[in-house]
Every structure is written in structure tokens, then in C-alpha cells.
PDB file of C-alpha atoms and ligand atoms in Angstrom:
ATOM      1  CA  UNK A 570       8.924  26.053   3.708  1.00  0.00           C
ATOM      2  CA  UNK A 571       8.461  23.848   6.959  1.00  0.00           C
ATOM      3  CA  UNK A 572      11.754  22.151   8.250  1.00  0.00           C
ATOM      4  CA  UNK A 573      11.304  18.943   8.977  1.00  0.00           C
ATOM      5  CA  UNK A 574      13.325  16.025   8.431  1.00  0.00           C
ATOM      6  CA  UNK A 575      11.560  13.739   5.953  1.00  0.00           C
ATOM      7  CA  UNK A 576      11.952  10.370   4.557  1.00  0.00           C
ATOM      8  CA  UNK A 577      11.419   8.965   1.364  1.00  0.00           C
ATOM      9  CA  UNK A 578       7.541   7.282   1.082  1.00  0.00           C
ATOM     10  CA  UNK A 579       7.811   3.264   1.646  1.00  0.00           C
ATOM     11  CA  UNK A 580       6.012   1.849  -1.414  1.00  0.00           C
ATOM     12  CA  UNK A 581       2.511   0.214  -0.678  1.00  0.00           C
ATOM     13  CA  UNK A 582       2.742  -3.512  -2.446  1.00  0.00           C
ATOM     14  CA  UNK A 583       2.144  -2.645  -6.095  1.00  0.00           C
ATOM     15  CA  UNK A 584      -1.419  -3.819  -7.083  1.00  0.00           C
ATOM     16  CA  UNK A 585      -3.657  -3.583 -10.160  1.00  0.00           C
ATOM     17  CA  UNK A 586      -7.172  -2.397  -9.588  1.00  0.00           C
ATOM     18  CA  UNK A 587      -9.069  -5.493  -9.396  1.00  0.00           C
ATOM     19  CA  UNK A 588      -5.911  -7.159  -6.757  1.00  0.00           C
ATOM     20  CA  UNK A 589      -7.083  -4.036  -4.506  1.00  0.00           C
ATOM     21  CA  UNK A 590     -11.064  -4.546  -4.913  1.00  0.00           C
ATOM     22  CA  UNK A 591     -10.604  -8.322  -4.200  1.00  0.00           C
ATOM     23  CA  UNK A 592      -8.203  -7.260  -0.592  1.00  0.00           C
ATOM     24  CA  UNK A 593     -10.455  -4.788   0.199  1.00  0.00           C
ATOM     25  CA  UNK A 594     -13.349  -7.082  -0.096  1.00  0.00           C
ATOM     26  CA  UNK A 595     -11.671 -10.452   1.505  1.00  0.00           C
ATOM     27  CA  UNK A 596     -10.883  -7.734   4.418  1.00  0.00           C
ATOM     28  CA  UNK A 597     -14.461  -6.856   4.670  1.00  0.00           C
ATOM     29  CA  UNK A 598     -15.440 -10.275   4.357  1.00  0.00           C
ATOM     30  CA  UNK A 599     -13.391 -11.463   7.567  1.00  0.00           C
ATOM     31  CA  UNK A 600     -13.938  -8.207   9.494  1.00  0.00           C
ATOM     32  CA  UNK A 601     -17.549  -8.743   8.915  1.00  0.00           C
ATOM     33  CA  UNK A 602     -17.679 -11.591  11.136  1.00  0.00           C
ATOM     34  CA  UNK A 603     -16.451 -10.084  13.819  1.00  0.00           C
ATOM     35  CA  UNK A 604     -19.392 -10.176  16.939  1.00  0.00           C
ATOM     36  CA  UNK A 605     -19.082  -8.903  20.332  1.00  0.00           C
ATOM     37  CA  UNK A 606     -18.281 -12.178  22.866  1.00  0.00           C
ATOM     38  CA  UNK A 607     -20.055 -11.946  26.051  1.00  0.00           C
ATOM     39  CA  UNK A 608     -19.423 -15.339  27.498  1.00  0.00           C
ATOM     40  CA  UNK A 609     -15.558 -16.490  27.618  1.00  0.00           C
ATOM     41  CA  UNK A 610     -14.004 -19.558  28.288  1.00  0.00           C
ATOM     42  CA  UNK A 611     -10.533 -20.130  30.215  1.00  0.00           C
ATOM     43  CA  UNK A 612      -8.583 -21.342  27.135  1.00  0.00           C
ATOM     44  CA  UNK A 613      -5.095 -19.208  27.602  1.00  0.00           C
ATOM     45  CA  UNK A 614      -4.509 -16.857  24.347  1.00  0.00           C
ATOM     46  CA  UNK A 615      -0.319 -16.569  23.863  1.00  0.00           C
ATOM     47  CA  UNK A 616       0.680 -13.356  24.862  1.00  0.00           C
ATOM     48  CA  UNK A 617       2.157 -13.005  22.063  1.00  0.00           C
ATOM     49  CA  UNK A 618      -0.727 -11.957  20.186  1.00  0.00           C
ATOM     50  CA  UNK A 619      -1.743  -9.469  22.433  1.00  0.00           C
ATOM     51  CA  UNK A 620       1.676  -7.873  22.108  1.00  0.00           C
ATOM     52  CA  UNK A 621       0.931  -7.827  18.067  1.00  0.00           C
ATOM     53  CA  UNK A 622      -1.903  -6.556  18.659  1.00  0.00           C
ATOM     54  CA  UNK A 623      -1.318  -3.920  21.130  1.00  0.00           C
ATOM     55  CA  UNK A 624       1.661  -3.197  18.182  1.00  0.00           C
ATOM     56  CA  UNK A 625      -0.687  -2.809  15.695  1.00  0.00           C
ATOM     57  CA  UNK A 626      -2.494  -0.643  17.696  1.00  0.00           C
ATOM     58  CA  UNK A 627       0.314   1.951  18.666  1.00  0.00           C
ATOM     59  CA  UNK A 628       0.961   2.074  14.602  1.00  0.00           C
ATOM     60  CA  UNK A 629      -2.433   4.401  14.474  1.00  0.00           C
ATOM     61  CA  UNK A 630      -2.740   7.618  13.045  1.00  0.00           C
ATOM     62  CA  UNK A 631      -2.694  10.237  16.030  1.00  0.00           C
ATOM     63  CA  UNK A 632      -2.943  13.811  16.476  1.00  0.00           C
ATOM     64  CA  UNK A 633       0.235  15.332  16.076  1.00  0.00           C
ATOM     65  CA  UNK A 634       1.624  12.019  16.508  1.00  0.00           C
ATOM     66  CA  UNK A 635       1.271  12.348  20.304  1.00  0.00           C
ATOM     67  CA  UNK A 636       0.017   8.682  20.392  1.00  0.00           C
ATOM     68  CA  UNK A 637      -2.225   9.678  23.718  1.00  0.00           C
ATOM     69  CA  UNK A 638      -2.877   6.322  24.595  1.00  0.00           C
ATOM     70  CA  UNK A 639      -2.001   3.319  27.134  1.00  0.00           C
ATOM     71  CA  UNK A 640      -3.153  -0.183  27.091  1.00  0.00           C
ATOM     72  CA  UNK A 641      -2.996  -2.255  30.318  1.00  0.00           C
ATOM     73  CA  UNK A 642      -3.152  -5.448  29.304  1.00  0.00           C
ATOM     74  CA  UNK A 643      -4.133  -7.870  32.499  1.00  0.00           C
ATOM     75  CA  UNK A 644      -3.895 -11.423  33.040  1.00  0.00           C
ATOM     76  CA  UNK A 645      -3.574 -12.148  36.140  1.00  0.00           C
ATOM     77  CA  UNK A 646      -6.350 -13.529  38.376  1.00  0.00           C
ATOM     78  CA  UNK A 647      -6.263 -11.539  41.313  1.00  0.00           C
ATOM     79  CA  UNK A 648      -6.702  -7.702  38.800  1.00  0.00           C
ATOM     80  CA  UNK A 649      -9.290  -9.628  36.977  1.00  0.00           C
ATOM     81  CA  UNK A 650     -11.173 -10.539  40.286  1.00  0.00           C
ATOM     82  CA  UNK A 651     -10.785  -6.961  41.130  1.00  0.00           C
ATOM     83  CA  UNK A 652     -11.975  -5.158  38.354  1.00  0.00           C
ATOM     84  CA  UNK A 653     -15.072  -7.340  37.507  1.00  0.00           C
ATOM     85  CA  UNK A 654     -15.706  -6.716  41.408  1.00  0.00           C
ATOM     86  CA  UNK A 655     -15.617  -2.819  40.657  1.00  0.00           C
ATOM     87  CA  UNK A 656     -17.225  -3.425  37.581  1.00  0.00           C
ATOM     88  CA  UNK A 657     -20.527  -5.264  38.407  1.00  0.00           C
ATOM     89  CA  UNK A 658     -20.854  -3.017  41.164  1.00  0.00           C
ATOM     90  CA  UNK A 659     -20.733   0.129  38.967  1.00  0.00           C
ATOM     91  CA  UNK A 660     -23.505  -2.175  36.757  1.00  0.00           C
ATOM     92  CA  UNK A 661     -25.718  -3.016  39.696  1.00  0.00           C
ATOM     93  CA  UNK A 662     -25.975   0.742  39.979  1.00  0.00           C
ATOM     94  CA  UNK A 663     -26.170   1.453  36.512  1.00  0.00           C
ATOM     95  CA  UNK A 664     -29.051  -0.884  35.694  1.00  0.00           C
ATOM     96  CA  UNK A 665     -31.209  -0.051  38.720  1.00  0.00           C
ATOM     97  CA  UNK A 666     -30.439   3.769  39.191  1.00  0.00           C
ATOM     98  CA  UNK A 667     -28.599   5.628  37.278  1.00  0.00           C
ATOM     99  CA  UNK A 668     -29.408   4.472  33.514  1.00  0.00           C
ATOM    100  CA  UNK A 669     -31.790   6.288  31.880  1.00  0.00           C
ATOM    101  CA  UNK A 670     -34.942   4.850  30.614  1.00  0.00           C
ATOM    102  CA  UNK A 671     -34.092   5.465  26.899  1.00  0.00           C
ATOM    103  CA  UNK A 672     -30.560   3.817  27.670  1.00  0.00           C
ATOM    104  CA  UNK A 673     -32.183   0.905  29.072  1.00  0.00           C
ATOM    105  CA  UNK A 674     -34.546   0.536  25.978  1.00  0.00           C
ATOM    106  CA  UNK A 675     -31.333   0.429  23.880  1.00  0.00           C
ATOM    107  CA  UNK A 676     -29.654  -2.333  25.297  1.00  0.00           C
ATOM    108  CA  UNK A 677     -32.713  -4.353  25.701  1.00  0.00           C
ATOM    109  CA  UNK A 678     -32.391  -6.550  22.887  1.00  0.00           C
ATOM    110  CA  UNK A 679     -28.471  -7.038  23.435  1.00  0.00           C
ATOM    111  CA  UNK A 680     -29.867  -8.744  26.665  1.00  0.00           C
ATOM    112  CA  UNK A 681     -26.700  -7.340  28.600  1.00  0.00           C
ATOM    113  CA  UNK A 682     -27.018  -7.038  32.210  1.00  0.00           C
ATOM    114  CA  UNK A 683     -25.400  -6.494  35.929  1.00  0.00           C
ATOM    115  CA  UNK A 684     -23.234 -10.100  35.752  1.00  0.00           C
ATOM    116  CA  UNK A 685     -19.933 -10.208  34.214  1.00  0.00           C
ATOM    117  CA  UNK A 686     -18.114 -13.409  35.018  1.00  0.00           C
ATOM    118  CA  UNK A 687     -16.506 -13.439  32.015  1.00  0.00           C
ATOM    119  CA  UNK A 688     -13.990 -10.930  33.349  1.00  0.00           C
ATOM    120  CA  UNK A 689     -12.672 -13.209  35.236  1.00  0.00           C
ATOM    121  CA  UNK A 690     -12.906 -16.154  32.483  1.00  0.00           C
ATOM    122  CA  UNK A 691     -11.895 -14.548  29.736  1.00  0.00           C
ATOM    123  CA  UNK A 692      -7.694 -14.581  29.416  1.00  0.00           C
ATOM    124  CA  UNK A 693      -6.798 -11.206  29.090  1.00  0.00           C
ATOM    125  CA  UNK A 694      -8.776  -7.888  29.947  1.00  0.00           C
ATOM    126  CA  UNK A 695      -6.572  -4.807  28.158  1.00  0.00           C
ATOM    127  CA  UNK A 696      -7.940  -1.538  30.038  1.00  0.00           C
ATOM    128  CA  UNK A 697      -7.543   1.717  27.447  1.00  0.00           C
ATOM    129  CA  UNK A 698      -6.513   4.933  28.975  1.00  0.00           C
ATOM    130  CA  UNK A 699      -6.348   8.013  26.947  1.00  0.00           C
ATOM    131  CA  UNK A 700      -3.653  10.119  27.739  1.00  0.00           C
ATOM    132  CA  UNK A 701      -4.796  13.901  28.106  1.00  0.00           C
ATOM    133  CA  UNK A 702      -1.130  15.320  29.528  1.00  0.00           C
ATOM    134  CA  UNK A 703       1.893  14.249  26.940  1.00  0.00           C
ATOM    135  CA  UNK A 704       5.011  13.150  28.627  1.00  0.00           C
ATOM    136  CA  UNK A 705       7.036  16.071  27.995  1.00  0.00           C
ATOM    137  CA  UNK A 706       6.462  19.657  30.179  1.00  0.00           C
ATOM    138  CA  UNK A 707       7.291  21.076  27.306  1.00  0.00           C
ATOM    139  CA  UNK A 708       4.724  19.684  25.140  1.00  0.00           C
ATOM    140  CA  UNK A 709       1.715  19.660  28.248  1.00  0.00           C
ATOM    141  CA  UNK A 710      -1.600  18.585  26.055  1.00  0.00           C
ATOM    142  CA  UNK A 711      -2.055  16.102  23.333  1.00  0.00           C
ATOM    143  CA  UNK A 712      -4.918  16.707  20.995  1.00  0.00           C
ATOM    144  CA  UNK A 713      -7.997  14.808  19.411  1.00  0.00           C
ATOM    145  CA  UNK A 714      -6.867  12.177  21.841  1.00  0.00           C
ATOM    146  CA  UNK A 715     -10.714  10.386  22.069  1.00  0.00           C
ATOM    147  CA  UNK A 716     -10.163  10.656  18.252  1.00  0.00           C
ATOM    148  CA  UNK A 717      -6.723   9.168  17.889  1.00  0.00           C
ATOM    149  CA  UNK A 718      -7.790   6.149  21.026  1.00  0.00           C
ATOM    150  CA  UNK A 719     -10.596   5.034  19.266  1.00  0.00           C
ATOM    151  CA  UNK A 720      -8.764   4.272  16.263  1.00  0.00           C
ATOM    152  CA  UNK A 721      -6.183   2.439  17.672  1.00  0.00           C
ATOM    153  CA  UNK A 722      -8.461   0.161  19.538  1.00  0.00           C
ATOM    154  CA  UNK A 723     -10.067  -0.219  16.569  1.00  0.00           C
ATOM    155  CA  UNK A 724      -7.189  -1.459  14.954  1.00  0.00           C
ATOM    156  CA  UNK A 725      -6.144  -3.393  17.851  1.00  0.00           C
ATOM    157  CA  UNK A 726      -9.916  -5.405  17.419  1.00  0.00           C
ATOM    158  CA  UNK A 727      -9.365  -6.175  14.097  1.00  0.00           C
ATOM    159  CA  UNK A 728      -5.825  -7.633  14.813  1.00  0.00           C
ATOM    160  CA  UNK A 729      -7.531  -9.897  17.912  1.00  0.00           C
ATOM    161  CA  UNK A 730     -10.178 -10.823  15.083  1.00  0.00           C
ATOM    162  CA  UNK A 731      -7.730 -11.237  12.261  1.00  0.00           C
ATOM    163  CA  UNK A 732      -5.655 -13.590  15.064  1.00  0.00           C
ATOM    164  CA  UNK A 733      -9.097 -15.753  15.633  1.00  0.00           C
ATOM    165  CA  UNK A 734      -9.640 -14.034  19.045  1.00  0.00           C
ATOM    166  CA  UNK A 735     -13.034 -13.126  20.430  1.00  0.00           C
ATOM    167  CA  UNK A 736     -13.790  -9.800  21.913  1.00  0.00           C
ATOM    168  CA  UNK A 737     -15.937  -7.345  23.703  1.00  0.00           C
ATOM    169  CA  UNK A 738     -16.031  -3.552  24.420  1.00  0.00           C
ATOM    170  CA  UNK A 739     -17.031  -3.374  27.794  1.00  0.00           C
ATOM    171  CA  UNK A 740     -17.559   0.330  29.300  1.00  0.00           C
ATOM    172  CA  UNK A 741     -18.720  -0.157  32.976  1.00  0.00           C
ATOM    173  CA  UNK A 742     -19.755   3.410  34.051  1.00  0.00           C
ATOM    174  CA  UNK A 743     -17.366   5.060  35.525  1.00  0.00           C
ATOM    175  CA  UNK A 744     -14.683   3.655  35.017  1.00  0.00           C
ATOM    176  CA  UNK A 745     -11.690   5.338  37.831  1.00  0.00           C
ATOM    177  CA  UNK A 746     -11.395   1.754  39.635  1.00  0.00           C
ATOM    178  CA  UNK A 747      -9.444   1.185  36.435  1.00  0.00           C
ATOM    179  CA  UNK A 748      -7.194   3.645  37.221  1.00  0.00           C
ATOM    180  CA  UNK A 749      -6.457   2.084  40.721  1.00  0.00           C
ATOM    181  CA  UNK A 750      -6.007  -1.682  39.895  1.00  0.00           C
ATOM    182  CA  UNK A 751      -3.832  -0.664  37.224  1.00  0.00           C
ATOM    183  CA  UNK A 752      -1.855   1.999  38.727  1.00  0.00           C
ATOM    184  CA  UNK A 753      -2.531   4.525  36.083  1.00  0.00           C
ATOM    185  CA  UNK A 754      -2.189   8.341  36.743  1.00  0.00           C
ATOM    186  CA  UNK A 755      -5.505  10.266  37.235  1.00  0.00           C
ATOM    187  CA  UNK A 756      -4.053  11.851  34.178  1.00  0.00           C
ATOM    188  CA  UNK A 757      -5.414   9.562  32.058  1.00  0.00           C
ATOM    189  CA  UNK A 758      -8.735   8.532  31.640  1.00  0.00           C
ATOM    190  CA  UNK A 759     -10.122   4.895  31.150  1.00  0.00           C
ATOM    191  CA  UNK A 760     -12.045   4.720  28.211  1.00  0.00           C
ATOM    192  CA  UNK A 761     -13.038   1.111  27.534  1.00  0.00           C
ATOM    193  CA  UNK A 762     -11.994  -2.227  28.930  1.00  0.00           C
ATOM    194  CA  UNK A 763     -11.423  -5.095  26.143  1.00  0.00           C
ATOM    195  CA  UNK A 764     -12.063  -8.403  27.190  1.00  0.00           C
ATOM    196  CA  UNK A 765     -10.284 -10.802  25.104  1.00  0.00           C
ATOM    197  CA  UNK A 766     -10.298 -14.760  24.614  1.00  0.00           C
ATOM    198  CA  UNK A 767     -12.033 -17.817  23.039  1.00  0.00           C
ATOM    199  CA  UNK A 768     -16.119 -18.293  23.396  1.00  0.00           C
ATOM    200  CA  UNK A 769     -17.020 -20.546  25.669  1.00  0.00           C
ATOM    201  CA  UNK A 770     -18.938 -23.305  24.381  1.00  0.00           C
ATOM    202  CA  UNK A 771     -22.628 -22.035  25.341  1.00  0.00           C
ATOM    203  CA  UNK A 772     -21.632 -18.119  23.939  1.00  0.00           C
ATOM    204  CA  UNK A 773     -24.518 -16.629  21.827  1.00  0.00           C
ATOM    205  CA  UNK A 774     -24.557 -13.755  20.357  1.00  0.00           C
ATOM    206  CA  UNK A 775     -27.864 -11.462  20.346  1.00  0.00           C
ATOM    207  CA  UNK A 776     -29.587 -10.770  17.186  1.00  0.00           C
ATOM    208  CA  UNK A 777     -30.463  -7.405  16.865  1.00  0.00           C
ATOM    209  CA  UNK A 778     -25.771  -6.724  17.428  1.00  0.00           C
ATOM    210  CA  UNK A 779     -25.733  -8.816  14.087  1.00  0.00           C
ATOM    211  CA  UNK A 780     -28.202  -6.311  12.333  1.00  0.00           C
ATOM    212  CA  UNK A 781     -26.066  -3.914  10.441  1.00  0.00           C
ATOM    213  CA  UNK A 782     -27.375  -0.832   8.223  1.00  0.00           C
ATOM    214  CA  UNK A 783     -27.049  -0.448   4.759  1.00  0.00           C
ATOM    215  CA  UNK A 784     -24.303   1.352   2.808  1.00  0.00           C
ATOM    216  CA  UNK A 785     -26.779   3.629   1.389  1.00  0.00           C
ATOM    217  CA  UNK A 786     -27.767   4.728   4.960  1.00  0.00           C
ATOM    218  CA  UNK A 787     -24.496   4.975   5.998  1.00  0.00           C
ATOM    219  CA  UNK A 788     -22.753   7.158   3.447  1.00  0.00           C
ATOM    220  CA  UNK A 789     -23.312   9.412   1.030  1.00  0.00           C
ATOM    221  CA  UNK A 790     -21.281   9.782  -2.285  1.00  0.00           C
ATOM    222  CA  UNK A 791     -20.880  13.335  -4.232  1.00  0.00           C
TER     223      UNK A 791
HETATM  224  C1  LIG B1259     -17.833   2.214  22.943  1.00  0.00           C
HETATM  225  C2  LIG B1259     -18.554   0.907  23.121  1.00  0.00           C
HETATM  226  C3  LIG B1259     -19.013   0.546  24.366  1.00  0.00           C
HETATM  227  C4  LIG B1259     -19.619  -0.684  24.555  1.00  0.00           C
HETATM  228  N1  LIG B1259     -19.978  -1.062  25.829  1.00  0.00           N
HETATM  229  C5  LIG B1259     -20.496  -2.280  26.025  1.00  0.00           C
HETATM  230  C6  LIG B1259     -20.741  -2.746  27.343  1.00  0.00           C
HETATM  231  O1  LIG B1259     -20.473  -2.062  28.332  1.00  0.00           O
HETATM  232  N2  LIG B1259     -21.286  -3.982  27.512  1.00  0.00           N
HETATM  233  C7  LIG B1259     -21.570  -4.796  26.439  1.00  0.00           C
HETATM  234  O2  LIG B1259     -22.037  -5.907  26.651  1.00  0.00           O
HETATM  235  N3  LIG B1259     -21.319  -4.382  25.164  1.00  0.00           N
HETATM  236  C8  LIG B1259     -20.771  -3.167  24.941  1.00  0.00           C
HETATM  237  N4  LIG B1259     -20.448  -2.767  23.668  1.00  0.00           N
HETATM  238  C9  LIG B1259     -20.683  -3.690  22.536  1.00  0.00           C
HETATM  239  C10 LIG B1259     -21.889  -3.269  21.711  1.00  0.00           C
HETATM  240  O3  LIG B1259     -23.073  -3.565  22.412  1.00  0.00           O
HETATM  241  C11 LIG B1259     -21.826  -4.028  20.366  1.00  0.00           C
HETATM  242  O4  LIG B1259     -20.675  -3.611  19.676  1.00  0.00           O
HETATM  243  C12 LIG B1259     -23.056  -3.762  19.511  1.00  0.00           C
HETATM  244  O5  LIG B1259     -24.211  -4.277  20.109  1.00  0.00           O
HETATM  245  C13 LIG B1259     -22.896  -4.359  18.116  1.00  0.00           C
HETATM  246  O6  LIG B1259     -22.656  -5.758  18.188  1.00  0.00           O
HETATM  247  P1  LIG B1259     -21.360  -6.397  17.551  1.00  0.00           P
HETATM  248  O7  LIG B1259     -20.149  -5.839  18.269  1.00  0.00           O
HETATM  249  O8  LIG B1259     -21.498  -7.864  17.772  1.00  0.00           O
HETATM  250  O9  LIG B1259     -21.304  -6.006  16.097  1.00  0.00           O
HETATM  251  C14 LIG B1259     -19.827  -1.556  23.451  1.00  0.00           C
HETATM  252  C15 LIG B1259     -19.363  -1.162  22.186  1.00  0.00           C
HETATM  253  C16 LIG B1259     -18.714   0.028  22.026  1.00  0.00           C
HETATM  254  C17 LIG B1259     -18.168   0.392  20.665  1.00  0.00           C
END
């Protein structure tokens, strides 16, 4: 048998079946509201609930518990000047060279383009590495860390959303200037910048993001 130290399991709130259907479906309810933000205003967010959520985050599942992640979370003007400098410059590209056709057809009806002012409007920007290297020599590589990142930001989305806090994914291509304004080793890799804040007034959100599929087309049941 392994050694390990173990501890005993800390008891999930005792519920009867129907309790759990209703959570899990007021959950879905909220979460289901949830819509990318692509115009910000300046209204501050308390950092506060960035730190919660940037907590919640770091409680995700990770392989081998390595937690391979980092989240810069930026607020001040002169990093988000910076980075939506980088960034629209890395879009300018993107949308008139490097994007494939087929990519461009994708994003069509999201109406997303070159112009990002909302990285400077919006209050916080939280730039998420993935750490490939674990801190330890010992220990040199962390593993499924793409895996393990993704589901912490996903957590760290719903806690913005559950907090009344508008976001966006936004994944500039490529993304090393992130690296540089926030001092991160080339170690890690930037894997998606989360802009965070309150719509601005004239935000609108693009029809064809609301259009979700089906639960019949997305799973299967045996
Ligand atoms: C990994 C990832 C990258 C994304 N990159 C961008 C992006 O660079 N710019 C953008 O405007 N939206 C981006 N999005 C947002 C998607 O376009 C959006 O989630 C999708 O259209 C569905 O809309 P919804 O989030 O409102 O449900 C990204 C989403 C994900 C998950």
C-alpha cells in the first residue's frame, strides 16, 4: 500500500436528491447567462473580488497537484496601455495576414476585429501563464498543465460571473509581449488574457455567441 499521509474526507453539505437537482439547476441557470463582454466601462471592480476569484481558481483540480499556473492580475494604466498596444498590433497582423480564411469565416458573425480599447477601459486585465517547469529541481515538469489551466480559469469565470462581473477571453496571437509587461519567465507560457469589469452602457453582445447546442449533441449517455 501507498504511503501517504491522508486526511479524513470533509463532508459535502448533506442534501436530499431533489435539494441537489434544484442547486445544480439554479447553478446552470446563473452560469447560463454568462456572455463574453467586448466593450467595458471604467467603473473600478474591488480588488477584492479578483483576489476571490483568483482563490477560487488556485482551488482547481491539477495534475499531480502541481497547480502549473500564474495569474497576473493588472490594473494599472500604464501595463494596460502596453499590452493592448502589443495586442492590437499582433491583431492588425492577424486579421490582414496571418489568419486563415476558414478562421476568419469563424469569427465573422462574433463581429470581433483589430480594435481593443477596452483593454485599457476595462478595470482589471488578469494575464494566465501556464507553468511548464515546477518550482522545485527536483520535481522539473508539471503535467496536463493546458488541462489543469483551463479549468482553473474556468472556475475563476464563473466566480467573476457569480460576483456580477463581466468578462472576456481574449487570446491575441502570440501572446510573449505578455511575458515582458508582466515580467514572467519564458518558462511559462501565456495562454489567455481575461479582461474583467462592468459593460459599458452601449455593450452588445453578438448573436450567433448566444447560440448554444443542444444536450443531445453534446453528450452521449450509456
Ligand atoms: C480560448 C478562447 C479564446 C477566445 N479568444 C477570443 C478573442 O481573442 N477575442 C474575442 O473577442 N473573443 C474570444 N473568445 C470568446 C469567444 O468568442 C466566445 O466565448 C464565444 O463566441 C461564445 O460566446 P460567449 O462567451 O458569449 O458564450 C475566446 C474564447 C475562448 C474560450
Amino acid at each position: 500500500m501507498a504511503e501517504h499521509e491522508a486526511l479524513p474526507w470533509q463532508p459535502y453539505p448533506e442534501l436530499n436528491d431533489e435539494a441537489r437537482i434544484a442547486r445544480a439547476r439554479a447553478f446552470l441557470a446563473e452560469i447560463a447567462t454568462r456572455r463574453s463582454c467586448r466593450a467595458f466601462g471604467e467603473r473600478p471592480v474591488p480588488r477584492e473580488v479578483i483576489e476571490a476569484a483568483l482563490r477560487a481558481a488556485g482551488s482547481a483540480p491539477s495534475g499531480a497537484n502541481r497547480q502549473p499556473w500564474h495569474f497576473c492580475a493588472i490594473a494599472g494604466a500604464e501595463a494596460k496601455a502596453a499590452i493592448r498596444v502589443a495586442a492590437e498590433e499582433e491583431e492588425r497582423h492577424f486579421y490582414a495576414n496571418r489568419a486563415p480564411r476558414s478562421w476568419l469565416d469563424a469569427v465573422r458573425p462574433l463581429g470581433t476585429h483589430a480594435d481593443k480599447p477596452f483593454l485599457e477601459t476595462a478595470p482589471w486585465l488578469i494575464a494566465v501563464f501556464a507553468r511548464r517547469l515546477a518550482d522545485e529541481e527536483a520535481v522539473p515538469r508539471n503535467y496536463y498543465v493546458t488541462e489543469s489551466v483551463g479549468i482553473a480559469t474556468g472556475i475563476l469565470l464563473a466566480t467573476l460571473h457569480a460576483a456580477g462581473i463581466a468578462t472576456l477571453v481574449h487570446t491575441p496571437r502570440p501572446m510573449r509581449f505578455l511575458n515582458r509587461v508582466c515580467r514572467r519567465p519564458d518558462s511559462e507560457k501565456a495562454l489567455m488574457l481575461i479582461v474583467a469589469g462592468h459593460p459599458a452602457p452601449e455593450a452588445m453582445i453578438p448573436a450567433a455567441g448566444s447560440m448554444k447546442k443542444p444536450l443531445e449533441e453534446i453528450s452521449s449517455w450509456l
